[in-house]
CSV table of C-alpha atoms in Angstrom, one decimal:
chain,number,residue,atom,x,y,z
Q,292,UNK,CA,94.1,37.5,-3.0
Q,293,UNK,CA,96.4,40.1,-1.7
Q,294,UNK,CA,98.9,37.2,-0.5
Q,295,UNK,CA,99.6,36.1,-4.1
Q,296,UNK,CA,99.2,39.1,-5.5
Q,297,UNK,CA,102.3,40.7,-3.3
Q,298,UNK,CA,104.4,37.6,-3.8
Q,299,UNK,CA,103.8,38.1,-7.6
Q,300,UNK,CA,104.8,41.5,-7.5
Q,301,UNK,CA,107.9,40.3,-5.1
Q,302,UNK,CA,109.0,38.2,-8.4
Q,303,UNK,CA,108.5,41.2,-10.8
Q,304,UNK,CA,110.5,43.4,-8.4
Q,305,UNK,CA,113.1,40.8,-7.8
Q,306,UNK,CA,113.6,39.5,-11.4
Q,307,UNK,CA,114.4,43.3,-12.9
Q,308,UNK,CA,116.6,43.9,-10.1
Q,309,UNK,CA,118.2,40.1,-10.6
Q,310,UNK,CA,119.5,41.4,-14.0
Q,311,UNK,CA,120.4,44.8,-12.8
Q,312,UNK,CA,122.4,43.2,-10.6
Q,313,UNK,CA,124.2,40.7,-12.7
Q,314,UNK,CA,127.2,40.8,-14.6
Q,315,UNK,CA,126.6,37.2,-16.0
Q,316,UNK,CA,124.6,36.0,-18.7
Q,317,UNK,CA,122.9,32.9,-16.9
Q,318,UNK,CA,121.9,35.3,-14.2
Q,319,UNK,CA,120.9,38.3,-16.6
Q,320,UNK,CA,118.9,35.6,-18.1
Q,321,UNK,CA,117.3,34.1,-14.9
Q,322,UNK,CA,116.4,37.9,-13.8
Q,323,UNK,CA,114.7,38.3,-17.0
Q,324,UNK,CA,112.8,34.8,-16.6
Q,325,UNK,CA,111.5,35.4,-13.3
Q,326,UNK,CA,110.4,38.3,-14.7
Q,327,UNK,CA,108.4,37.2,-17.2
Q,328,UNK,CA,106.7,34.1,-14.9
Q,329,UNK,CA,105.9,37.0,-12.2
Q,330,UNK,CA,103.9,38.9,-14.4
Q,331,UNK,CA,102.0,36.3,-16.4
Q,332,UNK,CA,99.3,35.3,-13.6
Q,333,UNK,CA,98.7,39.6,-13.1
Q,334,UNK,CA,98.2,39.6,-17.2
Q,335,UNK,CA,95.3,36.7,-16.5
Q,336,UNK,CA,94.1,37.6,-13.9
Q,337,UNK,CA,90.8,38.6,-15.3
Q,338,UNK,CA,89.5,35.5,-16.6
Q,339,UNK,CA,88.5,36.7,-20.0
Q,340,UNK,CA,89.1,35.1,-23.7
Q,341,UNK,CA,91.3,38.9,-25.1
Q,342,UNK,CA,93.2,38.5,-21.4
Q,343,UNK,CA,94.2,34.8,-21.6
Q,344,UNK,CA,94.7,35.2,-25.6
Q,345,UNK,CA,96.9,38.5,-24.7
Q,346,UNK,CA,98.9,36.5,-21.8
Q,347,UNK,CA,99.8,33.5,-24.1
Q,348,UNK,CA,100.6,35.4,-27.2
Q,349,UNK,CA,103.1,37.4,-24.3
Q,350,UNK,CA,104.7,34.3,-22.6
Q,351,UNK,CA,105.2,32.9,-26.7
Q,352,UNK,CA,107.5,36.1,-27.7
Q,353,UNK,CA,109.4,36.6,-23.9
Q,354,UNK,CA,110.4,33.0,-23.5
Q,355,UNK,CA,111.7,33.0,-27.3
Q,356,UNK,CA,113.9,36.3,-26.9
Q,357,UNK,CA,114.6,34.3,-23.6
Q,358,UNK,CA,115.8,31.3,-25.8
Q,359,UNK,CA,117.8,33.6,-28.5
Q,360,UNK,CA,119.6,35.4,-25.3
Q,361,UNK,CA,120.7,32.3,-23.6
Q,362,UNK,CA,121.3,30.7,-27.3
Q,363,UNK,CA,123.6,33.7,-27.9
Q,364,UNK,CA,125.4,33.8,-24.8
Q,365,UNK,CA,126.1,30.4,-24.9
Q,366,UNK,CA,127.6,31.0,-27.9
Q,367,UNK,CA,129.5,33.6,-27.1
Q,368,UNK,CA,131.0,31.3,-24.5
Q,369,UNK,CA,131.7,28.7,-26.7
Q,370,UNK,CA,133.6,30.8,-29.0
Q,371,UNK,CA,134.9,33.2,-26.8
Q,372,UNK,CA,134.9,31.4,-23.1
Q,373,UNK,CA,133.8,34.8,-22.0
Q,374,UNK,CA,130.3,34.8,-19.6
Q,375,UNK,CA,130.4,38.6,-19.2
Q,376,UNK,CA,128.2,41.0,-19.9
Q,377,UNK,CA,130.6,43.6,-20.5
Q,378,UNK,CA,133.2,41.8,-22.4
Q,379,UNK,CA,131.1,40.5,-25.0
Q,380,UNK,CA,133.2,41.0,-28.3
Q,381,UNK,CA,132.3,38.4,-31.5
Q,382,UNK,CA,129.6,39.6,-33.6
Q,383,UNK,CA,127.6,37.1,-34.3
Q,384,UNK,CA,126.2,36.7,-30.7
Q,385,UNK,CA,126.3,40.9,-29.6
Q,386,UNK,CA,123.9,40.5,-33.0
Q,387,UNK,CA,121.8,37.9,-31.8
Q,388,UNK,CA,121.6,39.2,-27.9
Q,389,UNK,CA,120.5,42.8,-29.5
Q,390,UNK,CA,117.9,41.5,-31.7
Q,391,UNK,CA,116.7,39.3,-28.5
Q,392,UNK,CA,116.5,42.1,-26.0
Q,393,UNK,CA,114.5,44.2,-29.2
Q,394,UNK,CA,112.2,41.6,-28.9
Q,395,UNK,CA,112.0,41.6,-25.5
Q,396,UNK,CA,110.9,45.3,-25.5
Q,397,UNK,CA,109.3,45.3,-28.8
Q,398,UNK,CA,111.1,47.3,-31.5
Q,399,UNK,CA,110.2,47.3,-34.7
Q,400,UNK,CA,110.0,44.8,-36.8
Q,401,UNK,CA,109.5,42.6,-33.5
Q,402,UNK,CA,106.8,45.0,-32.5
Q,403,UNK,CA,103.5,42.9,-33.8
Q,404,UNK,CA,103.0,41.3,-30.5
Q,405,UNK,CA,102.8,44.4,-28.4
Q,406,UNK,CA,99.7,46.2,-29.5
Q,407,UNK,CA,98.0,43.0,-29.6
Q,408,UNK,CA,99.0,42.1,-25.5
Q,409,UNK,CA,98.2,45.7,-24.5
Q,410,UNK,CA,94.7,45.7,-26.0
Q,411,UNK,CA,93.9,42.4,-23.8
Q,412,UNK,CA,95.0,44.1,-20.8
Q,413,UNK,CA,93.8,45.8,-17.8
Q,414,UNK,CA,94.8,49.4,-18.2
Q,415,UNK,CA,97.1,48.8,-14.6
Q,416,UNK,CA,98.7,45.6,-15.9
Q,417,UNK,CA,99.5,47.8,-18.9
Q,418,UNK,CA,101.2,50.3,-17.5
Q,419,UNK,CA,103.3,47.4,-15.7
Q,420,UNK,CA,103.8,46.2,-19.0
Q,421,UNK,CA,104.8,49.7,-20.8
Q,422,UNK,CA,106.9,50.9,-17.8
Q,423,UNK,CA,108.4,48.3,-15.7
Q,424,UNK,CA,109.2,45.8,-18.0
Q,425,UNK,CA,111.0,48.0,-19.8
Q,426,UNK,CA,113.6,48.2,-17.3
Q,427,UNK,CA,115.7,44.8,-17.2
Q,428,UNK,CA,116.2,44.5,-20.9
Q,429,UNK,CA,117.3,48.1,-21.1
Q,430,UNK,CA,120.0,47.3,-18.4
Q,431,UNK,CA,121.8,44.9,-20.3
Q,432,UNK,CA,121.0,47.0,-23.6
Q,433,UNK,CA,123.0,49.6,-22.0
Q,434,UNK,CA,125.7,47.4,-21.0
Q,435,UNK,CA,126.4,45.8,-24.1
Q,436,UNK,CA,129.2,47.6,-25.9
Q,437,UNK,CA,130.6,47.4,-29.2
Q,438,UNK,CA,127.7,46.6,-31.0
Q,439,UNK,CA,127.3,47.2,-34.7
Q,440,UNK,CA,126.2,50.9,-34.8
Q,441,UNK,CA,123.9,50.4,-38.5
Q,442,UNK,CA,121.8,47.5,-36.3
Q,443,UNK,CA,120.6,49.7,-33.4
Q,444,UNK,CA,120.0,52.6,-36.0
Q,445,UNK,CA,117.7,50.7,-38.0
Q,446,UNK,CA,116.0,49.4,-35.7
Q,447,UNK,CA,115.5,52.9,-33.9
Q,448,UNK,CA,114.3,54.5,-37.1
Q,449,UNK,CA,111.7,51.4,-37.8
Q,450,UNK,CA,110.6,51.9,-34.7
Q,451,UNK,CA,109.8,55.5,-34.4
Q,452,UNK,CA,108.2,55.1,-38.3
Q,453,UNK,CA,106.2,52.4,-37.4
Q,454,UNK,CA,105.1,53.7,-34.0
Q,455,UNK,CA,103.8,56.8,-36.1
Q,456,UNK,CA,102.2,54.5,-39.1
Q,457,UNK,CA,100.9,52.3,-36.7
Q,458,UNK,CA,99.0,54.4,-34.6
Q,459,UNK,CA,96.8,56.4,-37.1
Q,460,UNK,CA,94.8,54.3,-37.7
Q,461,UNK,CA,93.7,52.6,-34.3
Q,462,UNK,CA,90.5,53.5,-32.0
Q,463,UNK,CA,91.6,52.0,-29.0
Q,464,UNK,CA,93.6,53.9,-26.9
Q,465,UNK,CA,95.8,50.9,-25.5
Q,466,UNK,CA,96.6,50.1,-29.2
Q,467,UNK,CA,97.4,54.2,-29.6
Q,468,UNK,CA,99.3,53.9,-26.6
Q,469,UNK,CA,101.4,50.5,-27.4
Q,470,UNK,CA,102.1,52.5,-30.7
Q,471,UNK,CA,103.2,55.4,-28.8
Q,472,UNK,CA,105.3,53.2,-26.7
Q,473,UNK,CA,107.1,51.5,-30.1
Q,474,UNK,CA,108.1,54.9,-31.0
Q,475,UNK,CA,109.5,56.0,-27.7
Q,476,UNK,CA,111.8,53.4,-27.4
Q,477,UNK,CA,113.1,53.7,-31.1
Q,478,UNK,CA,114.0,57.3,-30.0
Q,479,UNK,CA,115.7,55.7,-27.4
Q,480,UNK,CA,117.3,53.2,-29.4
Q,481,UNK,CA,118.9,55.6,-31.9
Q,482,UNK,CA,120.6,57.3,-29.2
Q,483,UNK,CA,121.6,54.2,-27.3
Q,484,UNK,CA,125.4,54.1,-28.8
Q,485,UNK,CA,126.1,57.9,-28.4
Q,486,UNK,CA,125.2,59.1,-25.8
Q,487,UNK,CA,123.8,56.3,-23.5
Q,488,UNK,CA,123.1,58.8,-20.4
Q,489,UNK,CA,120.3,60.5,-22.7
Q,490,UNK,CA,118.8,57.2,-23.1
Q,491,UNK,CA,118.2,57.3,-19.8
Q,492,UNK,CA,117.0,60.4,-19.5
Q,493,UNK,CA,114.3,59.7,-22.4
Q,494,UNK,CA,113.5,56.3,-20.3
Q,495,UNK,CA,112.8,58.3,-17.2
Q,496,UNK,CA,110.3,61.0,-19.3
Q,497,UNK,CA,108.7,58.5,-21.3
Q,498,UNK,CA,107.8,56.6,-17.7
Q,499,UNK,CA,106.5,59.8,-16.1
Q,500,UNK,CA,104.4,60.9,-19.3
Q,501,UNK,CA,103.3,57.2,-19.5
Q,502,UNK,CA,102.0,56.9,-16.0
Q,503,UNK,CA,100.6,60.7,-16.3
Q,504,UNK,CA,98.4,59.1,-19.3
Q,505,UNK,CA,97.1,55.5,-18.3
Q,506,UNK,CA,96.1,56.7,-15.0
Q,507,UNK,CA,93.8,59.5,-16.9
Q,508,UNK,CA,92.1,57.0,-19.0
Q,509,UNK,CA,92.0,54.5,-15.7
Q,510,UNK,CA,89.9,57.2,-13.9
Q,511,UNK,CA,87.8,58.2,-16.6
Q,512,UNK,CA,87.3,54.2,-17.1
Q,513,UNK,CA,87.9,54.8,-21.3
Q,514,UNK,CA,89.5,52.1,-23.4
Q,515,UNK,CA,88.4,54.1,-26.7
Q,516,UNK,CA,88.9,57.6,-28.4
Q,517,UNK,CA,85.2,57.0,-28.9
Q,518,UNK,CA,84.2,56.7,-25.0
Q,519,UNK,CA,86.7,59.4,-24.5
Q,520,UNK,CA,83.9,62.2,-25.8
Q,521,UNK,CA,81.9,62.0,-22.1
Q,522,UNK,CA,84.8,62.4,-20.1
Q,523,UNK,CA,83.6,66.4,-19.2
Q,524,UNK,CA,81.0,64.8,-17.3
Q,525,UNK,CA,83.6,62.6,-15.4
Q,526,UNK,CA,86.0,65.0,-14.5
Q,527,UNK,CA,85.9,68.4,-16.2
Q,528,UNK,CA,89.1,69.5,-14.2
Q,529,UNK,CA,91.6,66.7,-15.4
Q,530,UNK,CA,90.0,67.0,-19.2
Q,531,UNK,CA,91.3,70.1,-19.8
Q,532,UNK,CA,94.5,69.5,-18.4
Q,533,UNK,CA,94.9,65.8,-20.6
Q,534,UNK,CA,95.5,67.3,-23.8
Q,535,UNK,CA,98.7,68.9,-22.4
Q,536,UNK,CA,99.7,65.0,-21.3
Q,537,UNK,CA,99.4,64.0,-24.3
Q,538,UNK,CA,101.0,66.8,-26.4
Q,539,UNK,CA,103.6,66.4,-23.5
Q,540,UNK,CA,103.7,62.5,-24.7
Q,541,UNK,CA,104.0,64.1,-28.8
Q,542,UNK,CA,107.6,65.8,-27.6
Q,543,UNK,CA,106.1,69.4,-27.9
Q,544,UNK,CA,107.7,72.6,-26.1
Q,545,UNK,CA,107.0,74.0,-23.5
Q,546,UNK,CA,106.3,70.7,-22.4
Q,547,UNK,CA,108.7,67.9,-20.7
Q,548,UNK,CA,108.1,65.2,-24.0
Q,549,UNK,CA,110.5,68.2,-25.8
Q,550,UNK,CA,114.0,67.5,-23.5
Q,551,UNK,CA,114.8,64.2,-24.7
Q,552,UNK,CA,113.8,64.5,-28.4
Q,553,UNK,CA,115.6,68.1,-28.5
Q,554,UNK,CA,118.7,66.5,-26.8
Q,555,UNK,CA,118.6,63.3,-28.9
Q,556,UNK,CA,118.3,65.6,-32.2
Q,557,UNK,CA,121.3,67.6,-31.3
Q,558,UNK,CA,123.5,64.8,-30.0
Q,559,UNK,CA,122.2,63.4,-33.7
Q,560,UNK,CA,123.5,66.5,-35.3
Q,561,UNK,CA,126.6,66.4,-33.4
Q,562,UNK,CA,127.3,62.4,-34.5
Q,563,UNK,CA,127.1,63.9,-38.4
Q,564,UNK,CA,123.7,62.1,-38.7
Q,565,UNK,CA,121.6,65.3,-39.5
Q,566,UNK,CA,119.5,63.4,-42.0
Q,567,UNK,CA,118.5,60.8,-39.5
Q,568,UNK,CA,117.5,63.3,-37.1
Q,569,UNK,CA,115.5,64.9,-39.5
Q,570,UNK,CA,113.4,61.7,-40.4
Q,571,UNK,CA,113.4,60.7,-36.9
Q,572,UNK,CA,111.5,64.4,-36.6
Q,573,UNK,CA,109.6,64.1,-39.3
Q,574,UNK,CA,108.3,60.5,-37.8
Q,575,UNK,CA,107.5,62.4,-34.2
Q,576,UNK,CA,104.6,64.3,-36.5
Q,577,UNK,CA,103.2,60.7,-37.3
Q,578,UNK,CA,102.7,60.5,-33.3
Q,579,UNK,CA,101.5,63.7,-32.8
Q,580,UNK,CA,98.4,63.2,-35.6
Q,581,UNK,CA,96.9,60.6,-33.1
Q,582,UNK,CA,97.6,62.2,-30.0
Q,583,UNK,CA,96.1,65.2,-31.5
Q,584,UNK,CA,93.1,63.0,-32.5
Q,585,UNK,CA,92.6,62.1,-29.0
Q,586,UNK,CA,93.4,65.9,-27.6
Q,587,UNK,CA,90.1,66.3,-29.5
Q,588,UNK,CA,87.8,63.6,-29.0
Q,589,UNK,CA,88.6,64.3,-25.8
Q,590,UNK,CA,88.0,68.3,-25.2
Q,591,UNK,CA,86.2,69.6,-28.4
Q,592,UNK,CA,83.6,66.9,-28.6
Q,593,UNK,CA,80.4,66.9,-26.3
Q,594,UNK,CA,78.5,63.7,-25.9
Q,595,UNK,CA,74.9,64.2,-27.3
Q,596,UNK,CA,73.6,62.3,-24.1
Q,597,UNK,CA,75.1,64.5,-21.5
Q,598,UNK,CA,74.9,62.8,-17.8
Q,599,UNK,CA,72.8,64.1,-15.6
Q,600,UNK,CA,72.4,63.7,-11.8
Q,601,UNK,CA,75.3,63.7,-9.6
Q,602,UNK,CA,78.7,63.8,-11.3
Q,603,UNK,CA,80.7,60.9,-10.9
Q,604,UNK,CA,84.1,63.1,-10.8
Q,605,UNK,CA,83.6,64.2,-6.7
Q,606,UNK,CA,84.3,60.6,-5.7
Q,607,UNK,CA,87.5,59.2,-7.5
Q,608,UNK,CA,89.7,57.3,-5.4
Q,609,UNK,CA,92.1,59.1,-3.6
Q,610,UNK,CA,94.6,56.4,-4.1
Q,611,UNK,CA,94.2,57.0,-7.5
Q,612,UNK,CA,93.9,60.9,-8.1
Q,613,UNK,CA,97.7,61.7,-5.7
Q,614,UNK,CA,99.7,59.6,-7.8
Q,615,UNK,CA,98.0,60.8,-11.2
Q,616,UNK,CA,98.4,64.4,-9.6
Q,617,UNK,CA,101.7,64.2,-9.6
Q,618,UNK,CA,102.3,62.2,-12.2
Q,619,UNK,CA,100.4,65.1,-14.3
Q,620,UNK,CA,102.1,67.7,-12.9
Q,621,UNK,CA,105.3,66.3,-13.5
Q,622,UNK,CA,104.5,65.4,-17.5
Q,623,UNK,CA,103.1,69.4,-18.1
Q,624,UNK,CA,106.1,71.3,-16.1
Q,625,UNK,CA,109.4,69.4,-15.8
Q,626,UNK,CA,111.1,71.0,-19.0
């Protein structure tokens, strides 16, 4: 029903923007809760056993980062009598709000839940779910100061290790591309307390290169590396072109995945951390096995029973091919 469907994504809108907005915890935390209810009915919405299984498991892990926030910020004004967001200075709850929000967005080692949810998804609702939901926890990730430097690293460095482990060895491409996601945001992560502006910046790529990729595998209707192999039939013109999404997505030059890692490994270098940036680079080749895995069941394999007939690829939805278009575009040429 388009009625519920706009007031649901009213409540998504509203709930990130309620926690951009605040500069209190109860309302950073009600943003993030209205969040969370919004987009639970569009993660159901298909009435099937992996999308009701993939919704629960989802509402379980948001409402208890939901719990550790306000846990922690209650704390914080208990021991402090401080509510703001920017004045938060004990330890023990900037710890416990930073390990919440991780959750939230699924650093490693909170990450388990977020392969699982994307695999039960619709590839749309995923891309909600890998983009937009992102946002709020990110806000008060950047507004947090003063946090204990050795925390965020770690769990940056997990992340981007564990996003590459991860992902070898998967065959669904929403698994790949949770994996993908895990490591994206440890790269943000490890920046986070330097140079927060860059974080940003590696936010704003990883959406476009994000978007670029889900709505490929949305128009060639492929949920596998496997049912990837027949997508010359489907649409010869945006096959050859997905390999350069995806080694965009891997961070190689010339390609616009290469400005936030190159900026992040010399602000690293700058910071004195030169043998962090070298394992957070050697944990970007992890990433870019898969990808190139799926570069190649993508282009260099032919499907022994070709289509035949009229090709399907003439008439894609047009509400579907502008946005990818630019989206595209914009993930091959922006460096």
């Amino acid at each position: 029903n388009p009625y519920i469907l706009a007031t649901l994504l009213f409540g998504l809108g509203l709930g990130t923007t309620i926690t951009f907005a605040s500069s209190h915890w109860l309302l950073a935390w009600m943003g993030l809760e209205i969040n969370t209810l919004a987009i639970i009915p569009l993660m159901a919405q298909h009435h099937h056993p992996r999308a009701v299984e993939a919704t629960t498991k989802y509402f379980l892990t948001q409402a208890t980062a939901a719990a550790m926030l306000l846990f922690a910020s209650t704390t914080n004004a208990w021991l402090t009598g401080q509510w703001d967001i920017q004045q938060m200075s004990h330890p023990f709850p900037l710890t416990l709000i930073t390990l919440a929000l991780a959750l939230k967005i699924g650093l490693a080692p909170m990450h388990t839940w977020l392969p699982e949810v994307l695999q039960g998804l619709d590839l749309t609702t995923g891309l909600a779910l890998s983009t937009w939901q992102k946002l709020a926890p990110f806000a008060l990730l950047l507004q947090i100061q003063n946090v204990n430097p050795t925390i965020l690293v770690t769990l940056g460095l997990a992340s981007t290790l564990v996003g590459g482990w991860g992902g070898l060895n998967q065959t669904q491409l929403r698994k790949v591309l949770a994996y993908s996601s895990i490591a994206h945001l440890g790269w943000m992560i490890l920046i986070l307390q330097y140079s927060p502006s860059l974080t940003l910046l590696a936010l704003l790529t990883y959406f476009v290169m994000t978007f670029s990729t889900f709505l490929v595998f949305k128009l060639n209707k492929s949920t596998s590396i496997n049912a990837l192999a027949i997508s010359w039939t489907k649409a010869p013109i945006l096959t050859s072109l997905t390999p350069l999404v995806l080694l965009s997505l891997g961070g190689l030059p010339p390609l616009t995945g290469f400005m936030p890692k190159w900026l992040i490994l010399q602000e690293l270098a700058k910071q004195d951390l030169a043998p962090l940036a070298t394992l957070a680079a050697l944990s970007a080749l992890l990433s870019l096995y898969f990808y190139l895995r799926i570069s190649y069941a993508m282009t260099l394999t032919m499907s022994p029973n070709n289509l035949t007939g009229v090709t399907p690829w003439r008439f894609s939805s047009p509400q579907l091919t502008l946005p990818l278009a630019i989206a595209t575009t914009a993930t091959i040429s922006l460096l």
